[in-house]
Structure formats: C-alpha cells, structure tokens
Short mmCIF file of C-alpha atoms in Angstrom, two decimals:
data_model
loop_
_atom_site.label_atom_id
_atom_site.label_comp_id
_atom_site.label_asym_id
_atom_site.label_seq_id
_atom_site.Cartn_x
_atom_site.Cartn_y
_atom_site.Cartn_z
CA MET A 1 -0.07 -0.04 0.00
CA ILE A 2 1.52 3.37 -1.07
CA GLY A 3 1.06 6.10 1.45
CA SER A 4 3.44 8.78 0.28
CA LEU A 5 5.91 9.44 -2.49
CA ARG A 6 9.15 11.55 -2.63
CA GLY A 7 10.64 12.04 -6.03
CA THR A 8 10.86 14.16 -9.17
CA LEU A 9 7.76 15.69 -10.74
CA LEU A 10 8.10 14.10 -14.24
CA ASP A 11 4.88 15.24 -15.87
CA ARG A 12 1.74 17.25 -15.24
CA THR A 13 -1.37 17.38 -17.42
CA GLY A 14 -4.06 19.33 -15.76
CA THR A 15 -4.54 17.60 -12.38
CA ASP A 16 -2.94 14.36 -13.37
CA VAL A 17 0.72 14.24 -12.28
CA THR A 18 3.46 11.71 -12.61
CA VAL A 19 6.13 11.46 -9.96
CA GLU A 20 9.30 9.51 -10.70
CA VAL A 21 10.84 7.56 -7.77
CA GLY A 22 13.83 5.33 -8.40
CA GLY A 23 13.35 5.25 -12.10
CA MET A 24 9.63 4.41 -11.84
CA GLY A 25 6.83 6.90 -12.66
CA TYR A 26 3.76 6.89 -10.43
CA ARG A 27 0.71 8.53 -12.04
CA MET A 28 -1.91 10.06 -9.76
CA SER A 29 -4.92 12.23 -9.73
CA THR A 30 -4.87 15.37 -7.63
CA THR A 31 -6.86 18.53 -6.83
CA PRO A 32 -6.15 21.74 -8.60
CA ALA A 33 -4.56 23.05 -5.51
CA THR A 34 -2.17 20.10 -5.08
CA SER A 35 -1.20 20.19 -8.82
CA GLY A 36 -0.38 23.84 -8.58
CA ALA A 37 1.55 23.49 -5.34
CA LEU A 38 3.98 20.94 -6.75
CA GLY A 39 5.92 23.50 -8.86
CA VAL A 40 7.54 23.13 -12.23
CA GLU A 41 8.33 19.84 -13.92
CA GLY A 42 11.70 18.50 -12.67
CA SER A 43 11.05 19.78 -9.18
CA GLU A 44 11.70 17.46 -6.17
CA VAL A 45 8.35 16.88 -4.65
CA PHE A 46 6.70 15.04 -1.65
CA VAL A 47 3.18 13.92 -2.05
CA TRP A 48 0.74 12.24 0.36
CA VAL A 49 -0.92 9.38 -1.37
CA HIS A 50 -4.10 7.34 -1.13
CA HIS A 51 -3.82 4.00 -2.92
CA HIS A 52 -7.28 3.00 -4.00
CA ILE A 53 -7.54 -0.69 -4.85
CA ARG A 54 -10.54 -2.24 -6.62
CA GLU A 55 -10.88 -5.67 -8.28
CA ASP A 56 -10.30 -4.26 -11.83
CA ALA A 57 -8.01 -1.40 -11.08
CA GLN A 58 -5.51 0.44 -8.81
CA THR A 59 -5.52 4.19 -8.70
CA LEU A 60 -3.40 6.71 -6.89
CA TYR A 61 -4.73 10.08 -5.46
CA GLY A 62 -2.11 12.60 -4.53
CA PHE A 63 -2.32 15.45 -1.96
CA ALA A 64 0.18 18.15 -0.92
CA GLY A 65 -0.83 18.00 2.64
CA ARG A 66 -1.73 14.99 5.00
CA GLU A 67 -4.92 16.80 6.16
CA GLU A 68 -6.29 16.86 2.62
CA ARG A 69 -5.58 13.18 2.14
CA ASP A 70 -7.17 12.27 5.44
CA VAL A 71 -10.24 14.25 4.57
CA PHE A 72 -10.39 12.57 1.29
CA GLU A 73 -10.22 9.02 2.92
CA THR A 74 -13.10 10.25 5.30
CA LEU A 75 -15.15 11.38 2.38
CA ILE A 76 -14.87 8.15 0.43
CA GLY A 77 -15.67 6.23 3.58
CA THR A 78 -19.02 7.90 3.54
CA HIS A 79 -22.01 6.29 1.94
CA GLY A 80 -22.49 7.32 -1.59
CA VAL A 81 -19.13 9.07 -1.94
CA GLY A 82 -16.56 7.57 -4.35
CA PRO A 83 -13.18 8.81 -5.19
CA ALA A 84 -14.31 11.00 -8.03
CA LEU A 85 -16.86 12.92 -5.95
CA GLY A 86 -14.38 12.96 -3.00
CA LEU A 87 -11.85 14.67 -5.26
CA ALA A 88 -14.47 16.99 -6.61
CA ILE A 89 -15.43 18.13 -3.20
CA LEU A 90 -11.83 18.88 -2.24
CA SER A 91 -11.29 20.54 -5.62
CA THR A 92 -14.08 22.98 -4.66
CA HIS A 93 -13.33 23.37 -0.88
CA SER A 94 -10.25 23.21 1.13
CA PRO A 95 -10.35 20.95 4.19
CA ARG A 96 -10.80 24.03 6.29
CA ALA A 97 -13.70 25.34 4.23
CA LEU A 98 -15.35 22.00 4.08
CA ARG A 99 -15.22 21.71 7.98
CA LEU A 100 -16.71 25.12 8.27
CA ALA A 101 -19.49 24.28 5.88
CA ILE A 102 -20.33 21.13 7.79
CA ALA A 103 -20.13 22.87 11.18
CA THR A 104 -22.59 25.55 10.08
CA ASP A 105 -24.84 23.32 7.97
CA ASP A 106 -24.09 25.42 4.75
CA VAL A 107 -25.99 23.41 2.21
CA SER A 108 -25.32 25.99 -0.49
CA ALA A 109 -21.53 25.56 -0.10
CA LEU A 110 -21.75 21.77 -0.88
CA CYS A 111 -24.03 22.45 -3.79
CA LEU A 112 -21.19 24.35 -5.46
CA VAL A 113 -19.52 21.01 -5.99
CA PRO A 114 -20.22 19.76 -9.54
CA GLY A 115 -22.75 17.04 -9.58
CA VAL A 116 -24.07 17.64 -5.98
CA GLY A 117 -27.61 18.79 -5.78
CA ARG A 118 -29.47 20.03 -2.72
CA LYS A 119 -30.73 16.65 -1.60
CA THR A 120 -27.32 15.20 -1.88
CA ALA A 121 -25.69 18.09 -0.07
CA GLN A 122 -28.25 17.79 2.78
CA ARG A 123 -27.47 14.03 3.13
CA LEU A 124 -23.71 14.70 3.11
CA LEU A 125 -24.03 17.28 5.93
CA VAL A 126 -25.74 14.88 8.12
CA GLU A 127 -23.40 12.00 7.56
CA LEU A 128 -20.21 14.10 7.75
CA LYS A 129 -21.23 15.77 10.97
CA SER A 130 -19.50 13.29 13.35
CA ARG A 131 -16.84 12.31 10.81
CA LEU A 132 -15.29 15.74 10.13
CA GLY A 133 -15.80 17.31 13.46
CA GLY A 134 -18.99 19.13 12.55
CA SER A 135 -20.48 18.94 15.93
CA GLY A 136 -21.24 21.86 18.17
CA ASP A 137 -17.87 21.93 19.78
CA VAL A 138 -16.20 23.04 16.55
CA ASP A 139 -14.29 26.27 16.98
CA LEU A 140 -15.47 28.50 14.21
CA ARG A 141 -12.92 31.14 15.03
CA ALA A 142 -10.14 28.66 14.36
CA LEU A 143 -11.78 27.60 11.16
CA ASP A 144 -11.91 31.24 9.79
CA ALA A 145 -8.92 31.58 7.49
CA ASP A 146 -9.03 35.39 7.80
CA GLY A 147 -9.08 35.46 11.56
CA ALA A 148 -12.35 37.42 11.49
CA SER A 149 -14.71 37.40 14.52
CA PRO A 150 -17.46 34.99 13.29
CA SER A 151 -21.14 35.22 14.13
CA ALA A 152 -22.73 31.83 14.06
CA ALA A 153 -26.11 33.46 13.90
CA THR A 154 -25.47 35.50 10.73
CA GLY A 155 -22.21 34.51 9.09
CA PRO A 156 -23.02 31.11 7.54
CA SER A 157 -26.49 32.03 6.42
CA ALA A 158 -25.24 35.25 4.95
CA HIS A 159 -22.70 33.38 2.96
CA ALA A 160 -25.35 31.08 1.70
CA ASP A 161 -27.50 34.11 0.71
CA VAL A 162 -24.41 35.55 -1.10
CA ARG A 163 -23.84 32.27 -3.06
CA GLU A 164 -27.47 32.05 -4.10
CA ALA A 165 -27.33 35.71 -5.34
CA LEU A 166 -24.11 35.17 -7.24
CA VAL A 167 -25.67 32.06 -8.89
CA GLY A 168 -28.68 34.18 -9.91
CA LEU A 169 -26.40 36.77 -11.39
CA GLY A 170 -24.74 33.99 -13.63
CA TYR A 171 -21.49 33.49 -11.98
CA GLY A 172 -19.83 29.96 -12.23
CA ASN A 173 -19.18 27.69 -9.18
CA GLU A 174 -15.38 28.20 -9.27
CA GLU A 175 -15.79 32.02 -9.24
CA ILE A 176 -18.33 31.78 -6.46
CA ALA A 177 -16.26 29.43 -4.33
CA GLY A 178 -13.15 31.53 -4.80
CA VAL A 179 -14.66 34.85 -3.77
CA VAL A 180 -16.97 33.61 -0.89
CA GLY A 181 -13.84 32.02 0.58
CA GLN A 182 -12.38 35.53 0.85
CA LEU A 183 -15.26 37.08 2.62
CA PRO A 184 -15.38 37.54 6.51
CA LEU A 185 -17.62 35.13 8.27
CA ASP A 186 -19.69 37.94 10.04
CA GLY A 187 -21.65 40.70 8.34
CA ASP A 188 -24.85 41.55 6.66
CA ALA A 189 -25.56 39.51 3.51
CA SER A 190 -26.00 42.73 1.32
CA ASP A 191 -22.51 44.13 2.51
CA LEU A 192 -20.93 40.75 1.82
CA LEU A 193 -22.41 40.63 -1.52
CA ARG A 194 -21.20 44.05 -2.36
CA GLN A 195 -17.72 43.00 -1.34
CA ALA A 196 -17.98 39.78 -3.44
CA LEU A 197 -19.03 41.80 -6.56
CA GLN A 198 -16.19 44.27 -6.02
CA LYS A 199 -13.68 41.38 -5.85
CA LEU A 200 -15.12 39.69 -8.95
CA ALA A 201 -14.94 42.98 -10.86
CA VAL A 202 -11.27 43.26 -10.48
CA ALA A 203 -10.42 39.62 -10.85
#
C-alpha cells in the first residue's frame, strides 16, 4: 500500500501528475490546489498518497498535505461518496472550508460541488457531521482563515445568501467558491454581496 512518494515531478497534465521515484513513474490524480503546489516539472516533490484498490484497477490520488488526504479518505468512507466525488469536493473546498460548511450546515456551499444537488448536499451534511468534526464543539474562529470574528447566527446564512445571489447573477461555481472564501464570516448579506461583486470586478 503506497502512502506517500518523494521524487521528481516528471509530468503534469491538468490535475494528473506523474512522480518518478527510483526510475519508476507513479501517475496519480490530484486536486487543482495540489497540482499547482507541486511546482514546475523537474522539481523534487513530496506527495501524500491514497492508494485506491478495486478488483479491476488500482488508482493513486495525490495530495500536497496530509490533512487533505485524511479528509479525502473520510469522504470516500461515507455512503455514496466515491473517489471521483471526493476529489471534486476537495477541488471545490479546502479541508478548512469543508469543515466550516459542515459545522454551520451550509448546504449551499456543498451545492457548489459539480454533480451535488441540494438533496445530496443535505445528506452529506448529516453523514459528515461526526466524521469531520461538525458537531457543536467546533471552533468557528479557528476555522476562519481570515481570523475574522465570526457570528454563528449571521455569518454562515449570510454566506449562503451571497452564493445564491451570485448564482442568480450567472457566476460559475469556481468563481463563487473563490470569492466567498475571501469574505469575512460575520456581516450583513448585502454588505458581503457588495464585497464579493467588487472582488469579482477586479479579478
């Protein structure tokens, strides 16, 4: 069972990368964040690996950080979540953002994942509560990447309102996920939407 690889980045095609170790190339699927973090071809890299074994195939999934791999393994251990969906979730949300969405019951955040509708998102929230620390003892302040003082009463629902407004304005999932992740957790939905539109205008 392969758990990690240290070697040379031999090739990268989108999110598929090949790392050469001892003259052997290991091809793996990654998230966009991991693919970008590995640097240029020829770089020495270290990748955390999930070695997925089925009767008809063996597939490697690579991650720049151990937390990302651990969350991926938690996701695919959840009913109805295979490796493709697990990778799609982590391609849309970082582990930190995903934990925050689960802790605050942010269905709209999970609906940003390609192929995940509202019913599936609601089911995932329920099933991932205990698996990813989404219970009431989650420290929202620690999960806030910007260090803002969060308001559990207004922040998460305000973010959901911003997402829905941006969807209605025709913005794509990647644009929405990127800009909402930059917003503070607390604040009025209209103010947050104004901030999001300003960020999108200069992107």
